[in-house]
mmCIF file with all atom_site columns, C-alpha atoms in Angstrom:
data_model
loop_
_atom_site.group_PDB
_atom_site.id
_atom_site.type_symbol
_atom_site.label_atom_id
_atom_site.label_alt_id
_atom_site.label_comp_id
_atom_site.label_asym_id
_atom_site.label_entity_id
_atom_site.label_seq_id
_atom_site.pdbx_PDB_ins_code
_atom_site.Cartn_x
_atom_site.Cartn_y
_atom_site.Cartn_z
_atom_site.occupancy
_atom_site.B_iso_or_equiv
_atom_site.pdbx_formal_charge
_atom_site.auth_seq_id
_atom_site.auth_comp_id
_atom_site.auth_asym_id
_atom_site.auth_atom_id
_atom_site.pdbx_PDB_model_num
ATOM 1   C CA . UNK K 1 1   ? 132.348 161.836 65.226 1.00 0.00 ? 13  UNK K CA 1
ATOM 2   C CA . UNK K 1 2   ? 135.668 160.053 64.746 1.00 0.00 ? 14  UNK K CA 1
ATOM 3   C CA . UNK K 1 3   ? 138.008 159.990 67.768 1.00 0.00 ? 15  UNK K CA 1
ATOM 4   C CA . UNK K 1 4   ? 141.652 158.939 67.692 1.00 0.00 ? 16  UNK K CA 1
ATOM 5   C CA . UNK K 1 5   ? 142.708 157.600 71.084 1.00 0.00 ? 17  UNK K CA 1
ATOM 6   C CA . UNK K 1 6   ? 146.399 157.551 71.947 1.00 0.00 ? 18  UNK K CA 1
ATOM 7   C CA . UNK K 1 7   ? 148.124 155.711 74.790 1.00 0.00 ? 19  UNK K CA 1
ATOM 8   C CA . UNK K 1 8   ? 151.661 157.139 74.815 1.00 0.00 ? 20  UNK K CA 1
ATOM 9   C CA . UNK K 1 9   ? 154.372 154.824 76.050 1.00 0.00 ? 21  UNK K CA 1
ATOM 10  C CA . UNK K 1 10  ? 158.129 154.982 76.263 1.00 0.00 ? 22  UNK K CA 1
ATOM 11  C CA . UNK K 1 11  ? 158.432 151.790 74.160 1.00 0.00 ? 23  UNK K CA 1
ATOM 12  C CA . UNK K 1 12  ? 154.980 151.213 72.649 1.00 0.00 ? 24  UNK K CA 1
ATOM 13  C CA . UNK K 1 13  ? 152.395 153.844 71.760 1.00 0.00 ? 25  UNK K CA 1
ATOM 14  C CA . UNK K 1 14  ? 148.899 152.503 71.254 1.00 0.00 ? 26  UNK K CA 1
ATOM 15  C CA . UNK K 1 15  ? 146.373 154.083 68.919 1.00 0.00 ? 27  UNK K CA 1
ATOM 16  C CA . UNK K 1 16  ? 142.770 153.388 68.060 1.00 0.00 ? 28  UNK K CA 1
ATOM 17  C CA . UNK K 1 17  ? 139.839 154.943 66.230 1.00 0.00 ? 29  UNK K CA 1
ATOM 18  C CA . UNK K 1 18  ? 136.335 155.005 67.672 1.00 0.00 ? 30  UNK K CA 1
ATOM 19  C CA . UNK K 1 19  ? 133.374 156.218 65.645 1.00 0.00 ? 31  UNK K CA 1
ATOM 20  C CA . UNK K 1 20  ? 130.407 157.688 67.505 1.00 0.00 ? 32  UNK K CA 1
ATOM 21  C CA . UNK K 1 21  ? 127.096 158.254 65.783 1.00 0.00 ? 33  UNK K CA 1
ATOM 22  C CA . UNK K 1 22  ? 123.395 158.036 66.633 1.00 0.00 ? 34  UNK K CA 1
ATOM 23  C CA . UNK K 1 23  ? 123.651 154.231 66.575 1.00 0.00 ? 35  UNK K CA 1
ATOM 24  C CA . UNK K 1 24  ? 126.389 154.114 69.232 1.00 0.00 ? 36  UNK K CA 1
ATOM 25  C CA . UNK K 1 25  ? 130.111 153.356 69.157 1.00 0.00 ? 37  UNK K CA 1
ATOM 26  C CA . UNK K 1 26  ? 132.094 151.364 66.614 1.00 0.00 ? 38  UNK K CA 1
ATOM 27  C CA . UNK K 1 27  ? 135.734 150.437 66.706 1.00 0.00 ? 39  UNK K CA 1
ATOM 28  C CA . UNK K 1 28  ? 137.935 151.193 63.743 1.00 0.00 ? 40  UNK K CA 1
ATOM 29  C CA . UNK K 1 29  ? 141.611 150.868 62.969 1.00 0.00 ? 41  UNK K CA 1
ATOM 30  C CA . UNK K 1 30  ? 143.888 150.227 65.937 1.00 0.00 ? 42  UNK K CA 1
ATOM 31  C CA . UNK K 1 31  ? 147.441 149.144 66.607 1.00 0.00 ? 43  UNK K CA 1
ATOM 32  C CA . UNK K 1 32  ? 150.714 149.772 68.337 1.00 0.00 ? 44  UNK K CA 1
ATOM 33  C CA . UNK K 1 33  ? 153.541 152.030 67.219 1.00 0.00 ? 45  UNK K CA 1
ATOM 34  C CA . UNK K 1 34  ? 156.883 150.429 68.027 1.00 0.00 ? 46  UNK K CA 1
ATOM 35  C CA . UNK K 1 35  ? 160.032 152.389 67.171 1.00 0.00 ? 47  UNK K CA 1
ATOM 36  C CA . UNK K 1 36  ? 163.094 150.301 66.283 1.00 0.00 ? 48  UNK K CA 1
ATOM 37  C CA . UNK K 1 37  ? 164.324 148.492 69.404 1.00 0.00 ? 49  UNK K CA 1
ATOM 38  C CA . UNK K 1 38  ? 167.729 150.178 69.772 1.00 0.00 ? 50  UNK K CA 1
ATOM 39  C CA . UNK K 1 39  ? 166.685 153.581 68.425 1.00 0.00 ? 51  UNK K CA 1
ATOM 40  C CA . UNK K 1 40  ? 167.894 156.682 70.232 1.00 0.00 ? 52  UNK K CA 1
ATOM 41  C CA . UNK K 1 41  ? 165.262 158.718 72.052 1.00 0.00 ? 53  UNK K CA 1
ATOM 42  C CA . UNK K 1 42  ? 165.272 161.349 69.307 1.00 0.00 ? 54  UNK K CA 1
ATOM 43  C CA . UNK K 1 43  ? 164.874 158.727 66.559 1.00 0.00 ? 55  UNK K CA 1
ATOM 44  C CA . UNK K 1 44  ? 162.047 157.050 68.488 1.00 0.00 ? 56  UNK K CA 1
ATOM 45  C CA . UNK K 1 45  ? 160.246 160.377 68.993 1.00 0.00 ? 57  UNK K CA 1
ATOM 46  C CA . UNK K 1 46  ? 160.510 161.226 65.296 1.00 0.00 ? 58  UNK K CA 1
ATOM 47  C CA . UNK K 1 47  ? 159.185 157.760 64.433 1.00 0.00 ? 59  UNK K CA 1
ATOM 48  C CA . UNK K 1 48  ? 156.183 158.141 66.770 1.00 0.00 ? 60  UNK K CA 1
ATOM 49  C CA . UNK K 1 49  ? 155.466 161.673 65.545 1.00 0.00 ? 61  UNK K CA 1
ATOM 50  C CA . UNK K 1 50  ? 155.668 160.750 61.862 1.00 0.00 ? 62  UNK K CA 1
ATOM 51  C CA . UNK K 1 51  ? 153.489 157.669 62.345 1.00 0.00 ? 63  UNK K CA 1
ATOM 52  C CA . UNK K 1 52  ? 150.835 159.608 64.297 1.00 0.00 ? 64  UNK K CA 1
ATOM 53  C CA . UNK K 1 53  ? 150.899 162.488 61.796 1.00 0.00 ? 65  UNK K CA 1
ATOM 54  C CA . UNK K 1 54  ? 150.364 159.989 58.957 1.00 0.00 ? 66  UNK K CA 1
ATOM 55  C CA . UNK K 1 55  ? 147.523 158.275 60.862 1.00 0.00 ? 67  UNK K CA 1
ATOM 56  C CA . UNK K 1 56  ? 145.827 161.625 61.506 1.00 0.00 ? 68  UNK K CA 1
ATOM 57  C CA . UNK K 1 57  ? 146.142 162.549 57.821 1.00 0.00 ? 69  UNK K CA 1
ATOM 58  C CA . UNK K 1 58  ? 144.660 159.223 56.684 1.00 0.00 ? 70  UNK K CA 1
ATOM 59  C CA . UNK K 1 59  ? 142.027 158.634 59.384 1.00 0.00 ? 71  UNK K CA 1
ATOM 60  C CA . UNK K 1 60  ? 140.953 162.300 59.687 1.00 0.00 ? 72  UNK K CA 1
ATOM 61  C CA . UNK K 1 61  ? 139.682 162.256 63.276 1.00 0.00 ? 73  UNK K CA 1
ATOM 62  C CA . UNK K 1 62  ? 137.482 165.047 64.642 1.00 0.00 ? 74  UNK K CA 1
ATOM 63  C CA . UNK K 1 63  ? 139.244 164.800 68.004 1.00 0.00 ? 75  UNK K CA 1
ATOM 64  C CA . UNK K 1 64  ? 142.365 163.283 69.525 1.00 0.00 ? 76  UNK K CA 1
ATOM 65  C CA . UNK K 1 65  ? 142.120 161.899 73.065 1.00 0.00 ? 77  UNK K CA 1
ATOM 66  C CA . UNK K 1 66  ? 145.369 161.190 74.909 1.00 0.00 ? 78  UNK K CA 1
ATOM 67  C CA . UNK K 1 67  ? 145.964 159.442 78.200 1.00 0.00 ? 79  UNK K CA 1
ATOM 68  C CA . UNK K 1 68  ? 147.678 161.668 80.723 1.00 0.00 ? 80  UNK K CA 1
ATOM 69  C CA . UNK K 1 69  ? 150.800 160.591 82.573 1.00 0.00 ? 81  UNK K CA 1
ATOM 70  C CA . UNK K 1 70  ? 150.226 158.602 85.736 1.00 0.00 ? 82  UNK K CA 1
ATOM 71  C CA . UNK K 1 71  ? 152.356 158.426 88.833 1.00 0.00 ? 83  UNK K CA 1
ATOM 72  C CA . UNK K 1 72  ? 155.151 155.901 88.607 1.00 0.00 ? 84  UNK K CA 1
ATOM 73  C CA . UNK K 1 73  ? 158.204 154.787 90.475 1.00 0.00 ? 85  UNK K CA 1
ATOM 74  C CA . UNK K 1 74  ? 160.647 155.000 87.562 1.00 0.00 ? 86  UNK K CA 1
ATOM 75  C CA . UNK K 1 75  ? 161.336 158.681 86.929 1.00 0.00 ? 87  UNK K CA 1
ATOM 76  C CA . UNK K 1 76  ? 163.340 158.027 83.749 1.00 0.00 ? 88  UNK K CA 1
ATOM 77  C CA . UNK K 1 77  ? 160.447 156.079 82.241 1.00 0.00 ? 89  UNK K CA 1
ATOM 78  C CA . UNK K 1 78  ? 158.006 158.865 83.142 1.00 0.00 ? 90  UNK K CA 1
ATOM 79  C CA . UNK K 1 79  ? 160.246 161.462 81.520 1.00 0.00 ? 91  UNK K CA 1
ATOM 80  C CA . UNK K 1 80  ? 160.429 159.409 78.307 1.00 0.00 ? 92  UNK K CA 1
ATOM 81  C CA . UNK K 1 81  ? 156.658 158.923 78.407 1.00 0.00 ? 93  UNK K CA 1
ATOM 82  C CA . UNK K 1 82  ? 156.304 162.699 78.765 1.00 0.00 ? 94  UNK K CA 1
ATOM 83  C CA . UNK K 1 83  ? 158.377 163.194 75.627 1.00 0.00 ? 95  UNK K CA 1
ATOM 84  C CA . UNK K 1 84  ? 156.161 160.756 73.709 1.00 0.00 ? 96  UNK K CA 1
ATOM 85  C CA . UNK K 1 85  ? 153.054 162.561 74.983 1.00 0.00 ? 97  UNK K CA 1
ATOM 86  C CA . UNK K 1 86  ? 154.581 165.800 73.729 1.00 0.00 ? 98  UNK K CA 1
ATOM 87  C CA . UNK K 1 87  ? 155.024 164.536 70.181 1.00 0.00 ? 99  UNK K CA 1
ATOM 88  C CA . UNK K 1 88  ? 151.497 163.037 70.271 1.00 0.00 ? 100 UNK K CA 1
ATOM 89  C CA . UNK K 1 89  ? 150.059 166.387 71.372 1.00 0.00 ? 101 UNK K CA 1
ATOM 90  C CA . UNK K 1 90  ? 152.073 168.107 68.649 1.00 0.00 ? 102 UNK K CA 1
ATOM 91  C CA . UNK K 1 91  ? 150.896 165.671 65.963 1.00 0.00 ? 103 UNK K CA 1
ATOM 92  C CA . UNK K 1 92  ? 147.265 166.506 66.723 1.00 0.00 ? 104 UNK K CA 1
ATOM 93  C CA . UNK K 1 93  ? 147.866 170.228 67.090 1.00 0.00 ? 105 UNK K CA 1
ATOM 94  C CA . UNK K 1 94  ? 149.817 170.477 63.799 1.00 0.00 ? 106 UNK K CA 1
ATOM 95  C CA . UNK K 1 95  ? 146.798 168.983 61.983 1.00 0.00 ? 107 UNK K CA 1
ATOM 96  C CA . UNK K 1 96  ? 144.414 171.413 63.753 1.00 0.00 ? 108 UNK K CA 1
ATOM 97  C CA . UNK K 1 97  ? 142.565 168.578 65.481 1.00 0.00 ? 109 UNK K CA 1
ATOM 98  C CA . UNK K 1 98  ? 141.307 169.367 69.011 1.00 0.00 ? 110 UNK K CA 1
ATOM 99  C CA . UNK K 1 99  ? 143.306 167.400 71.582 1.00 0.00 ? 111 UNK K CA 1
ATOM 100 C CA . UNK K 1 100 ? 141.824 166.229 74.905 1.00 0.00 ? 112 UNK K CA 1
ATOM 101 C CA . UNK K 1 101 ? 143.524 164.635 77.883 1.00 0.00 ? 113 UNK K CA 1
ATOM 102 C CA . UNK K 1 102 ? 142.151 162.061 80.324 1.00 0.00 ? 114 UNK K CA 1
ATOM 103 C CA . UNK K 1 103 ? 143.719 160.479 83.383 1.00 0.00 ? 115 UNK K CA 1
ATOM 104 C CA . UNK K 1 104 ? 144.050 156.689 83.568 1.00 0.00 ? 116 UNK K CA 1
ATOM 105 C CA . UNK K 1 105 ? 141.490 156.756 86.410 1.00 0.00 ? 117 UNK K CA 1
ATOM 106 C CA . UNK K 1 106 ? 138.929 158.564 84.210 1.00 0.00 ? 118 UNK K CA 1
ATOM 107 C CA . UNK K 1 107 ? 139.552 156.176 81.317 1.00 0.00 ? 119 UNK K CA 1
ATOM 108 C CA . UNK K 1 108 ? 139.213 152.992 83.373 1.00 0.00 ? 120 UNK K CA 1
ATOM 109 C CA . UNK K 1 109 ? 136.137 154.307 85.136 1.00 0.00 ? 121 UNK K CA 1
ATOM 110 C CA . UNK K 1 110 ? 134.471 155.163 81.810 1.00 0.00 ? 122 UNK K CA 1
ATOM 111 C CA . UNK K 1 111 ? 135.207 151.737 80.307 1.00 0.00 ? 123 UNK K CA 1
ATOM 112 C CA . UNK K 1 112 ? 135.179 149.277 83.209 1.00 0.00 ? 124 UNK K CA 1
ATOM 113 C CA . UNK K 1 113 ? 133.326 151.271 85.872 1.00 0.00 ? 125 UNK K CA 1
ATOM 114 C CA . UNK K 1 114 ? 136.268 150.978 88.250 1.00 0.00 ? 126 UNK K CA 1
ATOM 115 C CA . UNK K 1 115 ? 139.255 153.348 88.214 1.00 0.00 ? 127 UNK K CA 1
ATOM 116 C CA . UNK K 1 116 ? 141.759 150.739 89.356 1.00 0.00 ? 128 UNK K CA 1
ATOM 117 C CA . UNK K 1 117 ? 140.906 148.106 86.732 1.00 0.00 ? 129 UNK K CA 1
ATOM 118 C CA . UNK K 1 118 ? 143.633 145.820 85.393 1.00 0.00 ? 130 UNK K CA 1
ATOM 119 C CA . UNK K 1 119 ? 144.803 145.880 81.759 1.00 0.00 ? 131 UNK K CA 1
ATOM 120 C CA . UNK K 1 120 ? 143.059 142.583 81.020 1.00 0.00 ? 132 UNK K CA 1
ATOM 121 C CA . UNK K 1 121 ? 139.743 143.969 82.234 1.00 0.00 ? 133 UNK K CA 1
ATOM 122 C CA . UNK K 1 122 ? 140.142 147.007 79.967 1.00 0.00 ? 134 UNK K CA 1
ATOM 123 C CA . UNK K 1 123 ? 140.949 144.766 76.983 1.00 0.00 ? 135 UNK K CA 1
ATOM 124 C CA . UNK K 1 124 ? 137.910 142.565 77.603 1.00 0.00 ? 136 UNK K CA 1
ATOM 125 C CA . UNK K 1 125 ? 135.536 145.513 78.027 1.00 0.00 ? 137 UNK K CA 1
ATOM 126 C CA . UNK K 1 126 ? 136.860 147.278 74.916 1.00 0.00 ? 138 UNK K CA 1
ATOM 127 C CA . UNK K 1 127 ? 136.262 144.121 72.890 1.00 0.00 ? 139 UNK K CA 1
ATOM 128 C CA . UNK K 1 128 ? 132.676 143.976 74.218 1.00 0.00 ? 140 UNK K CA 1
ATOM 129 C CA . UNK K 1 129 ? 131.866 147.706 73.977 1.00 0.00 ? 141 UNK K CA 1
ATOM 130 C CA . UNK K 1 130 ? 133.147 148.009 70.397 1.00 0.00 ? 142 UNK K CA 1
ATOM 131 C CA . UNK K 1 131 ? 132.038 144.502 69.350 1.00 0.00 ? 143 UNK K CA 1
ATOM 132 C CA . UNK K 1 132 ? 135.529 143.679 68.099 1.00 0.00 ? 144 UNK K CA 1
ATOM 133 C CA . UNK K 1 133 ? 136.249 140.226 66.663 1.00 0.00 ? 145 UNK K CA 1
ATOM 134 C CA . UNK K 1 134 ? 139.206 139.737 69.018 1.00 0.00 ? 146 UNK K CA 1
ATOM 135 C CA . UNK K 1 135 ? 140.806 141.281 72.086 1.00 0.00 ? 147 UNK K CA 1
ATOM 136 C CA . UNK K 1 136 ? 143.149 144.063 70.944 1.00 0.00 ? 148 UNK K CA 1
ATOM 137 C CA . UNK K 1 137 ? 146.768 144.195 72.141 1.00 0.00 ? 149 UNK K CA 1
ATOM 138 C CA . UNK K 1 138 ? 147.162 145.923 75.545 1.00 0.00 ? 150 UNK K CA 1
ATOM 139 C CA . UNK K 1 139 ? 148.378 149.336 74.377 1.00 0.00 ? 151 UNK K CA 1
ATOM 140 C CA . UNK K 1 140 ? 145.892 149.483 71.486 1.00 0.00 ? 152 UNK K CA 1
ATOM 141 C CA . UNK K 1 141 ? 143.099 148.560 73.920 1.00 0.00 ? 153 UNK K CA 1
ATOM 142 C CA . UNK K 1 142 ? 144.193 151.377 76.214 1.00 0.00 ? 154 UNK K CA 1
ATOM 143 C CA . UNK K 1 143 ? 144.131 153.807 73.279 1.00 0.00 ? 155 UNK K CA 1
ATOM 144 C CA . UNK K 1 144 ? 140.646 152.637 72.269 1.00 0.00 ? 156 UNK K CA 1
ATOM 145 C CA . UNK K 1 145 ? 139.599 153.059 75.912 1.00 0.00 ? 157 UNK K CA 1
ATOM 146 C CA . UNK K 1 146 ? 140.783 156.685 75.870 1.00 0.00 ? 158 UNK K CA 1
ATOM 147 C CA . UNK K 1 147 ? 138.700 157.278 72.735 1.00 0.00 ? 159 UNK K CA 1
ATOM 148 C CA . UNK K 1 148 ? 135.657 155.604 74.341 1.00 0.00 ? 160 UNK K CA 1
ATOM 149 C CA . UNK K 1 149 ? 136.166 157.779 77.430 1.00 0.00 ? 161 UNK K CA 1
ATOM 150 C CA . UNK K 1 150 ? 136.108 160.882 75.235 1.00 0.00 ? 162 UNK K CA 1
ATOM 151 C CA . UNK K 1 151 ? 133.018 159.638 73.401 1.00 0.00 ? 163 UNK K CA 1
ATOM 152 C CA . UNK K 1 152 ? 131.185 159.217 76.726 1.00 0.00 ? 164 UNK K CA 1
ATOM 153 C CA . UNK K 1 153 ? 132.434 162.447 78.302 1.00 0.00 ? 165 UNK K CA 1
ATOM 154 C CA . UNK K 1 154 ? 131.705 166.039 77.862 1.00 0.00 ? 166 UNK K CA 1
ATOM 155 C CA . UNK K 1 155 ? 134.937 167.423 76.459 1.00 0.00 ? 167 UNK K CA 1
ATOM 156 C CA . UNK K 1 156 ? 137.792 167.369 78.937 1.00 0.00 ? 168 UNK K CA 1
ATOM 157 C CA . UNK K 1 157 ? 140.251 170.204 79.156 1.00 0.00 ? 169 UNK K CA 1
ATOM 158 C CA . UNK K 1 158 ? 141.703 170.870 75.714 1.00 0.00 ? 170 UNK K CA 1
ATOM 159 C CA . UNK K 1 159 ? 145.475 170.513 75.865 1.00 0.00 ? 171 UNK K CA 1
ATOM 160 C CA . UNK K 1 160 ? 147.105 173.882 75.494 1.00 0.00 ? 172 UNK K CA 1
#
């Protein structure tokens, strides 16, 4: 099974592929999608959507796992993050790939064993779990962590 993990962000959207087979988990392609710095919200959303749609077409995942929105103090940032999540959900749905959602607590617990783990802990564990040659960038590590969470979980609620 090939799982595309997505960590939607208002400025950086992480992505990462995790392969699960009878031998365990392997990390694949990963990275961060960064729209042009001064792009309007609409331009940034189109950029994220197009990039994710292209990745899905090329990588052909069997499932897409997306991190759900967490509580935050900055409402504007949460709204923008919600828009990015929307285009990520749409990218998976338009390619007929099942989309699953996991909370940050579920993801951190599945990867680190502690739901309040710091980003650095997630990065270190992802490197170890997937036997990566180097620590991935923070948002890519979070995306890989979402994919690992899905690989270790019975399917979460499919996004509707």
